[in-house]
Short mmCIF file of C-alpha atoms in Angstrom, two decimals:
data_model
loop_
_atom_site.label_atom_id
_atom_site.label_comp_id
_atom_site.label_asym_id
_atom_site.label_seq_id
_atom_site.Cartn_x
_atom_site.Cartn_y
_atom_site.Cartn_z
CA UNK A 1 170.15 -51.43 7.63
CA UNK A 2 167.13 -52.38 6.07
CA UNK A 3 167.59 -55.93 5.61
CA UNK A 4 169.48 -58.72 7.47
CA UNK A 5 169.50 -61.89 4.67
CA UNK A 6 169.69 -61.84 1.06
CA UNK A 7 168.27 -64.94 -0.86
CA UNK A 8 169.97 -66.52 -3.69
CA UNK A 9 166.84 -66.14 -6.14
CA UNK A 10 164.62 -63.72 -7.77
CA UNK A 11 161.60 -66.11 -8.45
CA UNK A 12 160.90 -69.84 -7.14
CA UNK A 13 159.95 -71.97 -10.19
CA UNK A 14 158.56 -75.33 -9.68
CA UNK A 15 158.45 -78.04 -12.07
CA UNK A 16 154.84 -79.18 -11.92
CA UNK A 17 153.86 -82.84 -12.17
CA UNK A 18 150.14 -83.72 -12.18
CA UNK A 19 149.63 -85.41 -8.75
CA UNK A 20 153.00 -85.13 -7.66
CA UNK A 21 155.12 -83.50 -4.56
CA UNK A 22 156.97 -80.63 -6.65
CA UNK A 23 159.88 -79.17 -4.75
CA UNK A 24 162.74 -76.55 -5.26
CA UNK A 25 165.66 -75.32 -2.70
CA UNK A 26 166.83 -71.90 -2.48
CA UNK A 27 169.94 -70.26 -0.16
CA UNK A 28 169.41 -67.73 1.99
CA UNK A 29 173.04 -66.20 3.07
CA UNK A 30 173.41 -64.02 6.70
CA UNK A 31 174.46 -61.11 6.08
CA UNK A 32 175.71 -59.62 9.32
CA UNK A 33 178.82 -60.17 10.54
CA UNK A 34 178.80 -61.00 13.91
CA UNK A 35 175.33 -61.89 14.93
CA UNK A 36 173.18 -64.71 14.16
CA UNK A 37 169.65 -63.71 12.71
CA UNK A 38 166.66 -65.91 13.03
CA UNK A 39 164.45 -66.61 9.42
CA UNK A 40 160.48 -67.33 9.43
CA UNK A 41 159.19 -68.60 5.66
CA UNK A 42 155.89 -68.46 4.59
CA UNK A 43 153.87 -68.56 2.09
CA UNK A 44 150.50 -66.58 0.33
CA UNK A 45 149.00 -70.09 0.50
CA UNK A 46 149.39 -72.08 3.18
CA UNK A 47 147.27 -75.02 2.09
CA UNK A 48 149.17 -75.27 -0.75
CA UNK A 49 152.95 -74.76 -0.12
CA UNK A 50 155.15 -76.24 2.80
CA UNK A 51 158.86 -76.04 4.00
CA UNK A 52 161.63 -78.20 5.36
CA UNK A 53 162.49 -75.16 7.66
CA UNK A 54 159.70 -72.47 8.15
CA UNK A 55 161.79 -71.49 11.12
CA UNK A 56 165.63 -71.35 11.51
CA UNK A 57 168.56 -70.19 12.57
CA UNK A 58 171.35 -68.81 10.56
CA UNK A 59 174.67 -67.70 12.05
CA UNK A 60 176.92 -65.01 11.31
CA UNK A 61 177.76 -65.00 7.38
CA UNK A 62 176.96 -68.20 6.86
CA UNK A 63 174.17 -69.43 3.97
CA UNK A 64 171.54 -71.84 4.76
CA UNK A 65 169.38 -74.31 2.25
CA UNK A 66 165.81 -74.70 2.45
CA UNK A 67 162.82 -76.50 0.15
CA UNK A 68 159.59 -75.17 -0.61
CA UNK A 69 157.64 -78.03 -0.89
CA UNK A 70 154.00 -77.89 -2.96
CA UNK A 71 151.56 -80.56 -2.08
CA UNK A 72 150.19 -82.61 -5.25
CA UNK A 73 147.20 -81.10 -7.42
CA UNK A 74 145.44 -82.38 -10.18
CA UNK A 75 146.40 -79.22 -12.32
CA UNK A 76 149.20 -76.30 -11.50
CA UNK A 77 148.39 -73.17 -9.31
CA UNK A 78 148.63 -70.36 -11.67
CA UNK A 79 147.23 -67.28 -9.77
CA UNK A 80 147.44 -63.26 -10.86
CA UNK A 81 149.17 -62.29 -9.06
CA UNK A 82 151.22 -64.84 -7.82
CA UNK A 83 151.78 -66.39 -4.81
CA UNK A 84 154.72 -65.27 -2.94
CA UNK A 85 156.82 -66.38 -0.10
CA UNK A 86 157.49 -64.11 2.35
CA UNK A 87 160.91 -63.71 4.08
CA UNK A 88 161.28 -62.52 7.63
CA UNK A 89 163.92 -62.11 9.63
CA UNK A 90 164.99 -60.93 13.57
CA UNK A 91 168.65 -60.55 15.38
CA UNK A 92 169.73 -62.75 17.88
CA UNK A 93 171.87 -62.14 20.74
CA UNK A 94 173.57 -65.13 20.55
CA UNK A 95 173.14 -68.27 17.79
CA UNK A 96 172.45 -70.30 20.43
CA UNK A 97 169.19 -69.39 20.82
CA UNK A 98 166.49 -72.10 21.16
CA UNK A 99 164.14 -72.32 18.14
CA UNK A 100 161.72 -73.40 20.42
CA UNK A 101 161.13 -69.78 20.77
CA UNK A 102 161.70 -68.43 17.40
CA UNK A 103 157.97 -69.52 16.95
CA UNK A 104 157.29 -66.54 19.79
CA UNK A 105 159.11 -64.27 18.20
CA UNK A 106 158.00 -63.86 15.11
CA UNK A 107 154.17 -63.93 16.56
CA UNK A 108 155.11 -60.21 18.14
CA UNK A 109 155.05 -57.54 15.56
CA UNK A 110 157.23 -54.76 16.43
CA UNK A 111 160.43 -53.43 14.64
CA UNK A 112 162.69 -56.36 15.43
CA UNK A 113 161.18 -58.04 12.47
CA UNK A 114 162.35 -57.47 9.29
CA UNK A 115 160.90 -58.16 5.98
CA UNK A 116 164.06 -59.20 4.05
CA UNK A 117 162.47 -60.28 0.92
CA UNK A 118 159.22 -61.33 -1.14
CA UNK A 119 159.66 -63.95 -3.68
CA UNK A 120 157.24 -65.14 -6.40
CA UNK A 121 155.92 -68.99 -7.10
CA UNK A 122 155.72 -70.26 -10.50
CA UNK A 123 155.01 -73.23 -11.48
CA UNK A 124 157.11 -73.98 -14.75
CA UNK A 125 157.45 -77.29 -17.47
CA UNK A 126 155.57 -79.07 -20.30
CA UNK A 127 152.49 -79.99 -18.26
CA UNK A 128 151.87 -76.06 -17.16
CA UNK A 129 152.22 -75.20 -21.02
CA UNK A 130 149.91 -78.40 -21.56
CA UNK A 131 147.43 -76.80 -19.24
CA UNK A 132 147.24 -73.31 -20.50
CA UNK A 133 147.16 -74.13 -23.80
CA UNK A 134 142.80 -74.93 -24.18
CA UNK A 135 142.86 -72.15 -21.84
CA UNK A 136 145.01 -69.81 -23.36
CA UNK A 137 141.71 -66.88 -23.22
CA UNK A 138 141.36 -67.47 -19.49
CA UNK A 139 144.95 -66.21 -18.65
CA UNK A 140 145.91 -62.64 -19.94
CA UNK A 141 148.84 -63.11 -18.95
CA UNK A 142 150.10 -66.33 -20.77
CA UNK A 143 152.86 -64.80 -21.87
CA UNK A 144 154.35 -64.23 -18.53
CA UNK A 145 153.86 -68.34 -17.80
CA UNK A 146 155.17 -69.30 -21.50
CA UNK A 147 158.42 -67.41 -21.32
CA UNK A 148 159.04 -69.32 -18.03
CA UNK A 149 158.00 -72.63 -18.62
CA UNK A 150 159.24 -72.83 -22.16
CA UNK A 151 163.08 -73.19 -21.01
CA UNK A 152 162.43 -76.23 -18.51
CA UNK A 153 161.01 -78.05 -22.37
CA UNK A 154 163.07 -80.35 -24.44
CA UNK A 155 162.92 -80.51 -28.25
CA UNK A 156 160.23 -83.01 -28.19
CA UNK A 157 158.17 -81.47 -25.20
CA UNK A 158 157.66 -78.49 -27.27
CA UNK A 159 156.95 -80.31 -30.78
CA UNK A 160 154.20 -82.06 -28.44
CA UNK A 161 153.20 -78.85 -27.41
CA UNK A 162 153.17 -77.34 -30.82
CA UNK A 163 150.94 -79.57 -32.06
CA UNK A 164 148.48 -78.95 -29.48
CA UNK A 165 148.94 -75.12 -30.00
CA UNK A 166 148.01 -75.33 -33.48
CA UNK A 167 144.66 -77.57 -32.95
CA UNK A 168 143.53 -74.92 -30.91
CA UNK A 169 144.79 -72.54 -33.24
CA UNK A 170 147.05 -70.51 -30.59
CA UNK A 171 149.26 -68.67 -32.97
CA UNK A 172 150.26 -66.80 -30.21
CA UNK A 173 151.68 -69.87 -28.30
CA UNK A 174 152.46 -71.37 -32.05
CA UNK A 175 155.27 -68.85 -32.40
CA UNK A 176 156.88 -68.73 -29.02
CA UNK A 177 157.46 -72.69 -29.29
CA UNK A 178 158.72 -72.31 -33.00
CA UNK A 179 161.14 -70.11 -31.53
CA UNK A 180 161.97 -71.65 -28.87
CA UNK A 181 163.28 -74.84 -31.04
CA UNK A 182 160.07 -77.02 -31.71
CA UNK A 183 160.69 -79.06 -34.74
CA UNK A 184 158.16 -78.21 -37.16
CA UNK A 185 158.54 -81.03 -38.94
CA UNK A 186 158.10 -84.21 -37.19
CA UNK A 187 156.01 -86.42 -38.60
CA UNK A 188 153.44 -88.11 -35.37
CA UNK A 189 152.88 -91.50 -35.16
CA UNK A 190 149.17 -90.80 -36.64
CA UNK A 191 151.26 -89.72 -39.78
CA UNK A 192 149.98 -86.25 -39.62
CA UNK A 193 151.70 -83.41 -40.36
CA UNK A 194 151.81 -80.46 -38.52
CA UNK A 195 150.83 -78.70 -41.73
CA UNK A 196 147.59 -81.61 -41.88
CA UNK A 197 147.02 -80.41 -38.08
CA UNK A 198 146.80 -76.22 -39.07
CA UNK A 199 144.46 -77.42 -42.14
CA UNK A 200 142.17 -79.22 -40.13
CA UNK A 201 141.91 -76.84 -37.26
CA UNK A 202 140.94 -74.17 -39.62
CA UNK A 203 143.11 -71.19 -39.17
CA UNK A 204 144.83 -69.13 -42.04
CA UNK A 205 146.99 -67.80 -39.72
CA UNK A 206 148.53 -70.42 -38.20
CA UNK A 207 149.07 -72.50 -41.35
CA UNK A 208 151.11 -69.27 -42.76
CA UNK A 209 153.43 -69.16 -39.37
CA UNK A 210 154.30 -72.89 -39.75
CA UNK A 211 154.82 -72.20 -43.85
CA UNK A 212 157.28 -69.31 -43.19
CA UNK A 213 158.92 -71.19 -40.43
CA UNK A 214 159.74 -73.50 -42.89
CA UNK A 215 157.51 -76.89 -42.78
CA UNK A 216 157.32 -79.06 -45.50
CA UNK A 217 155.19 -81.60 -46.84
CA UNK A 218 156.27 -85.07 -46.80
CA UNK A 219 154.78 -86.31 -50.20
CA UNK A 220 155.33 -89.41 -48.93
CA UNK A 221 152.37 -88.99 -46.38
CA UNK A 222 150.76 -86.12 -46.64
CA UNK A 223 147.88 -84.87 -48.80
CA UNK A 224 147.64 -81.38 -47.52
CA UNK A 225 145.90 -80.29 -50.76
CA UNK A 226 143.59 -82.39 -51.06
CA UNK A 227 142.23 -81.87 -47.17
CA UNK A 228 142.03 -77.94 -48.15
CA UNK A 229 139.96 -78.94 -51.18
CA UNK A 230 137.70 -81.33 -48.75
CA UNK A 231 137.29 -78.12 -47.00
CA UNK A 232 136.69 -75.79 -49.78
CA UNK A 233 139.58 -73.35 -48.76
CA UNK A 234 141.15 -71.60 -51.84
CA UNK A 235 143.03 -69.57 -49.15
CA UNK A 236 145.05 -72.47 -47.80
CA UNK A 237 145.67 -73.85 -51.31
CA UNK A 238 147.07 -70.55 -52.11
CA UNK A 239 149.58 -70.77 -49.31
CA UNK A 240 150.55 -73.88 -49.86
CA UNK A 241 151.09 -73.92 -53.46
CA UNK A 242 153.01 -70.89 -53.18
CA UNK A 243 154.67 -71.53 -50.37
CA UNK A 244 155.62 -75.03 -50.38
CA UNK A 245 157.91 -76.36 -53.45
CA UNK A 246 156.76 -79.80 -53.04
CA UNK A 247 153.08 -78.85 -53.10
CA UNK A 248 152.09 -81.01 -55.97
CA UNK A 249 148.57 -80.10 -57.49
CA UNK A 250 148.40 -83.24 -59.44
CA UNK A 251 149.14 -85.29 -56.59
CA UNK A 252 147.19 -88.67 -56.71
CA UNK A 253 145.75 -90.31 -53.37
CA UNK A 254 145.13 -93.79 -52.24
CA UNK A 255 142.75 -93.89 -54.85
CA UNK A 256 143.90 -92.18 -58.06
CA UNK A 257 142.12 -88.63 -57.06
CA UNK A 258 143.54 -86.05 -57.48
CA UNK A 259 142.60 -82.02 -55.27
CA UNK A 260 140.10 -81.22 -58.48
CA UNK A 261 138.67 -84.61 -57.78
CA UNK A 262 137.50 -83.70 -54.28
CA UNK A 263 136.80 -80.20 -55.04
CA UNK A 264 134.24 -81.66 -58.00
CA UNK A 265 133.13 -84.31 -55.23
CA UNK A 266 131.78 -81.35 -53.07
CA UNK A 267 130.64 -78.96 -55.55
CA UNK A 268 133.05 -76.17 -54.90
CA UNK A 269 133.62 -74.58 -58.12
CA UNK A 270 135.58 -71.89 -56.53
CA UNK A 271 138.52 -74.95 -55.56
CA UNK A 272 138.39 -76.46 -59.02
CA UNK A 273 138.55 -72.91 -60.98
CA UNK A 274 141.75 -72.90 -58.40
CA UNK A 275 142.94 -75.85 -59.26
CA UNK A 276 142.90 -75.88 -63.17
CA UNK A 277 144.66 -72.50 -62.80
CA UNK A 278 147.53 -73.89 -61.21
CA UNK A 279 148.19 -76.60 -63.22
CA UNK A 280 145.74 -78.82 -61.97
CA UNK A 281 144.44 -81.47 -64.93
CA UNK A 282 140.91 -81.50 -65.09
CA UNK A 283 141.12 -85.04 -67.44
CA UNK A 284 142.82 -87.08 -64.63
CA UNK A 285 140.85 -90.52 -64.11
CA UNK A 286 141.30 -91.97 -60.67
CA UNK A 287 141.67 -95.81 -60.37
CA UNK A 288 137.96 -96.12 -60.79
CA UNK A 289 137.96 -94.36 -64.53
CA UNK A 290 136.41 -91.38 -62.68
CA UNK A 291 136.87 -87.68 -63.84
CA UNK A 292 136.37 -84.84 -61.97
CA UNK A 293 133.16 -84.53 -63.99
CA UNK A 294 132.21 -87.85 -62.78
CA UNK A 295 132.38 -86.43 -59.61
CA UNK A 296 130.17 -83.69 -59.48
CA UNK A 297 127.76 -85.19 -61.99
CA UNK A 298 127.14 -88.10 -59.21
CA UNK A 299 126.43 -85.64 -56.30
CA UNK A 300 124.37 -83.38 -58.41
CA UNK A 301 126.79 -80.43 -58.64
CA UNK A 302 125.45 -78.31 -61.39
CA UNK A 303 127.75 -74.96 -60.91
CA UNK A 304 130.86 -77.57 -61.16
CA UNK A 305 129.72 -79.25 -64.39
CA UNK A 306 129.10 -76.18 -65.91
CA UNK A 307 132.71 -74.82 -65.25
CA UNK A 308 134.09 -78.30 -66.42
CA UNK A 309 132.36 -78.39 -69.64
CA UNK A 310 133.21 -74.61 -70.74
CA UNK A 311 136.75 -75.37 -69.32
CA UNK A 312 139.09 -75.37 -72.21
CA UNK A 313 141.58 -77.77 -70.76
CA UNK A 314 138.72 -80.09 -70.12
CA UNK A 315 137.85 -83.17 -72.92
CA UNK A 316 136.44 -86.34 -71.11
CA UNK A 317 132.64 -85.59 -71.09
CA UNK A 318 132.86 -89.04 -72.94
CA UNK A 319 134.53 -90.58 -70.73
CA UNK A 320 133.31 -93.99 -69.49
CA UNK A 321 134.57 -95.28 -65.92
CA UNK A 322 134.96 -98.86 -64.60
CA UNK A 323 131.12 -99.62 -64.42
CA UNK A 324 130.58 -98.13 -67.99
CA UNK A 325 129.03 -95.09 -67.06
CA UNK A 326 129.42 -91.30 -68.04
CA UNK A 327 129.02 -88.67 -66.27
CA UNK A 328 125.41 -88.00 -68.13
CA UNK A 329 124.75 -91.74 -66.71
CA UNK A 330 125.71 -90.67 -63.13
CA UNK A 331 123.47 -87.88 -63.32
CA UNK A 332 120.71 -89.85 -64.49
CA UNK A 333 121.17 -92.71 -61.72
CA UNK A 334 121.07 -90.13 -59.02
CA UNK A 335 117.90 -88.01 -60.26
CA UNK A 336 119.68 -84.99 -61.11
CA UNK A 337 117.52 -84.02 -63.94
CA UNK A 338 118.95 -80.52 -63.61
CA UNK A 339 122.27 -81.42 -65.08
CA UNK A 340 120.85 -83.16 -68.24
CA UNK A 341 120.56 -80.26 -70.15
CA UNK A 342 124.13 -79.28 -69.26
CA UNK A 343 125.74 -82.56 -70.28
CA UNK A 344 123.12 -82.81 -73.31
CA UNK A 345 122.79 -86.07 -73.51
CA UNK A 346 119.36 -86.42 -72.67
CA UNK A 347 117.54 -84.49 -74.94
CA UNK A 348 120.24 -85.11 -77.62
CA UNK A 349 118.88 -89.16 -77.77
CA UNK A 350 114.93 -88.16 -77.87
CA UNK A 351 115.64 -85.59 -80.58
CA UNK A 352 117.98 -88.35 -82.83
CA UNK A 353 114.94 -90.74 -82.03
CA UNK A 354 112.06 -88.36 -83.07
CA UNK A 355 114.74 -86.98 -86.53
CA UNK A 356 115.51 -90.54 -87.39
CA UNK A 357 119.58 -89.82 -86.22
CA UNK A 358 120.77 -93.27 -85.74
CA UNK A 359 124.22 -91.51 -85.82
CA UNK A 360 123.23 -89.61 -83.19
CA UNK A 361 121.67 -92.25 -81.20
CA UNK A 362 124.66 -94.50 -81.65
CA UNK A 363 126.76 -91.34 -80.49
CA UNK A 364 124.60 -90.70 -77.61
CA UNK A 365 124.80 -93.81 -76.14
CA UNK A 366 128.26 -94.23 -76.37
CA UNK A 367 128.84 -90.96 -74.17
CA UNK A 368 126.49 -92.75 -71.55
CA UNK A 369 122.88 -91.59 -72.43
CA UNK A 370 120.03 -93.89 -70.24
CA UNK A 371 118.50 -95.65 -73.15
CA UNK A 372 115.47 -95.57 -71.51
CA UNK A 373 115.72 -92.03 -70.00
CA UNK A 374 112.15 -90.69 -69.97
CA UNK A 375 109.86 -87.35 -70.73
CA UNK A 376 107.82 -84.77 -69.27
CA UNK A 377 105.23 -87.76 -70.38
CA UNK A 378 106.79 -90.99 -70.06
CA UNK A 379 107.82 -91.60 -73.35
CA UNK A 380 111.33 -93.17 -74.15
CA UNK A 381 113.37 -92.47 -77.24
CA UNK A 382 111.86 -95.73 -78.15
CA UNK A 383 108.50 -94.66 -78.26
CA UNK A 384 109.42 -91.66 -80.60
CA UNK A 385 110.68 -93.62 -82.77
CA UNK A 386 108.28 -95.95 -83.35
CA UNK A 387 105.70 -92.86 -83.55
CA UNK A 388 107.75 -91.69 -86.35
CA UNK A 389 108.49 -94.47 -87.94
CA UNK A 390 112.27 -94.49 -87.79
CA UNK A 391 112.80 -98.34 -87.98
CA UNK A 392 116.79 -97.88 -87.94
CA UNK A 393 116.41 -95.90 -84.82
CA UNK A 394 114.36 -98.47 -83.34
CA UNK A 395 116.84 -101.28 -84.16
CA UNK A 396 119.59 -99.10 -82.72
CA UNK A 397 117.98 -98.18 -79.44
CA UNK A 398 116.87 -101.73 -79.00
CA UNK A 399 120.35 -102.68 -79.49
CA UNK A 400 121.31 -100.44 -77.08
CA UNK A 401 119.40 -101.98 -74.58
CA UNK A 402 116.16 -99.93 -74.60
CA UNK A 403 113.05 -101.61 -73.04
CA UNK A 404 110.86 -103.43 -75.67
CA UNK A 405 107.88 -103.06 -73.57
CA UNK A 406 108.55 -99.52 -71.38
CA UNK A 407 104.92 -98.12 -70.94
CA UNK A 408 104.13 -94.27 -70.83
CA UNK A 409 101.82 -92.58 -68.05
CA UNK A 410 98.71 -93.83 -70.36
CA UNK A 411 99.92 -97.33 -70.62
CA UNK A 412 101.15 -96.96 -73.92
CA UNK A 413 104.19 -99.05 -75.47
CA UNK A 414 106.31 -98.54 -78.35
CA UNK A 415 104.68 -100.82 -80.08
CA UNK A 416 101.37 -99.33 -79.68
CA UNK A 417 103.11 -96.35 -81.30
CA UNK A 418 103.68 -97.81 -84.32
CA UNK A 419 100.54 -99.39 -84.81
CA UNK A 420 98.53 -96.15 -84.07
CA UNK A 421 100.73 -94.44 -86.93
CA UNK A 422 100.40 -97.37 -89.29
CA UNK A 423 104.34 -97.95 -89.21
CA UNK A 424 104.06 -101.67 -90.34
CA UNK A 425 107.67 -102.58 -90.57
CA UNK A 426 108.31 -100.42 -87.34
CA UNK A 427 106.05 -102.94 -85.21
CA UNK A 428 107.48 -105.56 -87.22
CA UNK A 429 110.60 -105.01 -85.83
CA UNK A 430 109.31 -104.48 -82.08
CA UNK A 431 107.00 -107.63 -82.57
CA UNK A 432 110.49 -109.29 -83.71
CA UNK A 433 112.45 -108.06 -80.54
CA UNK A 434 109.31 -109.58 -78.49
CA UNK A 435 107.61 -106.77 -77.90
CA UNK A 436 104.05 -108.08 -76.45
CA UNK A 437 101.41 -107.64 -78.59
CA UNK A 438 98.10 -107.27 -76.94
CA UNK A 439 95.04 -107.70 -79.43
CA UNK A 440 92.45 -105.99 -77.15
CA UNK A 441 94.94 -103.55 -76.05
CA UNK A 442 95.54 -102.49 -79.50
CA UNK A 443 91.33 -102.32 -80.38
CA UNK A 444 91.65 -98.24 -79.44
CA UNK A 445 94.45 -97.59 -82.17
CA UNK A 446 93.59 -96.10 -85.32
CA UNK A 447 95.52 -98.83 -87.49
CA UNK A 448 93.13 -101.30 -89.03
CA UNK A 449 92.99 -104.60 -86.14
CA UNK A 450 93.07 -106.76 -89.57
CA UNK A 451 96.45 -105.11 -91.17
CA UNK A 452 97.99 -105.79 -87.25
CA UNK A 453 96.51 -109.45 -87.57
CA UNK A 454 98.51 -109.44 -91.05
CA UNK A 455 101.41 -108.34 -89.98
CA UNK A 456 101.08 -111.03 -86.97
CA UNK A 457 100.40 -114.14 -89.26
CA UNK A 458 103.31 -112.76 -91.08
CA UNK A 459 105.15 -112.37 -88.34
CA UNK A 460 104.83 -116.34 -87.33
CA UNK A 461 105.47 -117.57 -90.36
CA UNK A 462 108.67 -114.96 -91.04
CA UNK A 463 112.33 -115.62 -89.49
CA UNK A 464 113.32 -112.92 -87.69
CA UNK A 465 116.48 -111.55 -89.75
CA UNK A 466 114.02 -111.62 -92.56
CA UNK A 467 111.38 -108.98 -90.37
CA UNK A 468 114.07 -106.87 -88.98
CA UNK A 469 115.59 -106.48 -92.72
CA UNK A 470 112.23 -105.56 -94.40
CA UNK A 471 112.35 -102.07 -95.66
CA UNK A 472 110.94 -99.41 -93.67
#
């Protein structure tokens, strides 16, 4: 005979709870017939694990009970190996003996004592999972631990648990709670979606196994395509698009914006090439009158408005947003000179001002050019057009708004332009508008001081529809 007792169990698993007694009873049946046999428990790890009976007495064919008690930790014992308790036996020759001197023995070695049985401790539930998860590298052999504690989890346990999985993008652990029942599609009371949780953790991987499991997006809520645009991930757009039917490219947020919108925002040409190829509508204004090329023209995104403005599908480079500004007048409120020649604008108003284009003056502006947008030397498309001569230009710029009195690097004004040139009417209609007219500011021009004090004294005694309807 090698052994005298047989317990009921293969493995001891203990529900952990963080600073809590955790307990869990076992039998132990007799299995001789007509002697009583005397058991000794113990455990690997004293320190950590008690019982009701380390010593007993069982008589003939009969089954005792006994609780292995572990004392309460701030996070579960999970040792490789793991901790066993030991199960010892000894005849009796009667089962009257005294326990008093069981205790004696069991101290003598010697083959009276039998070693019935080794059993392993694990500690099982939702807060072992909850613990191994952020340390899923540390423990090789996680799988071991999940496929026991996984079973002592409810539904909602292991959707908790899920969640946590994928923020620390465990695809591992992501798939053994899928199939284990976690509901991959409860919404949390953040409203975020598992599907929002994969995107923001990061991992391609992971955001494929919840896809395939089946997720949705609740288009109610969610705005999974727009945080994979924030992030600049064509991959995860992919997936989604093609994996989810109520992916909607042309969804609008909180604010009118739609995926190409952010992409633009951030300058990821890569995401709003994406976009535009599957379906996306690169004319959408958001509640703000903003397009996409409002977007990237603000933040200085030269590879984006490039793409936009070659982008068949795309027609609202005039477009004009809540504050009456273009995209060209975005550009030109931020300092990013090096979209100007992109959107055009810029050097499309100087060169109308210098050709005498009121046309294309009146054109310009309407897209958004800066009326007083500025050269490599200062001047404004007001000053070339006084230089020239191109009194309708100067009318239309000034009714545009331009700056009567903008100076150039040397001090220069339009007005002093026109006078240099000898473009009477031209300063006629500046003087008119108010332009200041300085008479010892004026003594270095080349037009006669007397024909400017003519056209002055004219001037005062002139009305002012009268001046600005002169011929040129």
């Amino acid at each position: 005979m090698d052994r005298l007792v047989k317990p009921d169990v293969k493995e001891i698993e203990l529900i952990y709870k963080r600073g809590q007694k955790c307990t869990k009873s076992f039998r132990i049946t007799n299995l001789m017939h007509t002697m009583s046999v005397a058991i000794s428990l113990s455990t690997t790890k004293p320190s950590l694990f008690t019982f009701n009976l380390p010593l007993s007495i069982i008589p003939p064919l009969s089954t005792a009970t006994y609780t292995i008690i572990s004392l309460p930790s701030d996070q579960p014992a999970i040792p490789s190996p793991p901790d066993m308790v030991s199960v010892q036996s000894s005849m009796l020759p009667t089962w009257k003996a005294h326990e008093n001197n069981l205790q004696h023995l069991f101290d003598r070695p010697g083959p009276h004592i039998f070693k019935d049985a080794t059993i392993p401790i694990s500690f099982v539930g939702f807060e072992v999972i909850e613990f191994l998860i952020p340390r899923a590298a540390q423990f090789p052999d996680i799988d071991y631990h999940l496929n026991r504690s996984i079973p002592w989890c409810d539904q909602a346990q292991l959707t908790t648990l899920l969640r946590s999985a994928i923020s620390r993008q465990d695809k591992r652990t992501v798939l053994a709670l899928i199939d284990a029942g976690a509901d991959v599609n409860r919404q949390e009371t953040d409203g975020k979606s598992l599907l929002s949780i994969a995107i923001g953790a990061g991992n391609l991987e992971v955001l494929k196994t919840l896809v395939s499991s089946g997720t949705v997006a609740d288009n109610s809520v969610d705005l999974v395509l727009h945080e994979a645009a924030e992030l600049k991930r064509v991959d995860f757009m992919e997936v989604l698009c093609r994996g989810l039917d109520e992916a909607d490219i042309n969804r609008v947020d909180s604010n009118g914006r739609i995926p190409i919108h952010v992409a633009a925002a951030n300058g990821s040409v890569e995401v709003v090439r994406f976009c535009v190829s599957a379906g996306g509508d690169p004319n959408v204004v958001d509640s703000n009158g903003w397009t996409p090329l409002h977007c990237a023209a603000e933040n200085g995104h030269l590879g984006v408005v490039e793409f936009l403005l070659e982008c068949p599908e795309f027609d609202g480079k005039t477009v004009i947003n809540s504050d009456g500004k273009t995209a060209f007048g975005l550009a030109v409120e931020n300092n990013h000179n090096h979209l100007y020649d992109s959107l055009q604008l810029g050097d499309q108003l100087h060169r109308a001002a210098r050709v005498g284009d009121v046309n294309g003056i009146r054109s310009c502006l309407l897209q958004g050019a800066d009326v007083n947008s500025r050269d490599q030397n200062g001047w404004t498309p007001l000053h070339r057009a006084a230089f020239k001569g191109r009194t309708e230009c100067v009318r239309a710029l000034l009714s545009g708004g331009a700056d009567v009195d903008a100076a150039d690097e040397a001090g220069y004004t339009a007005l002093h332009c026109a006078v240099e040139t000898g473009r009477v009417e031209t300063a006629m209609v500046l003087v008119a508008h108010g332009a200041k007219a300085s008479v010892k500011s004026l003594r270095s021009c080349c037009f006669p001081l007397k024909n400017f004090d003519r056209l002055m004294n004219r001037h005062a005694s002139s009305p002012v529809g009268v001046l600005e309807g002169g011929p040129e």
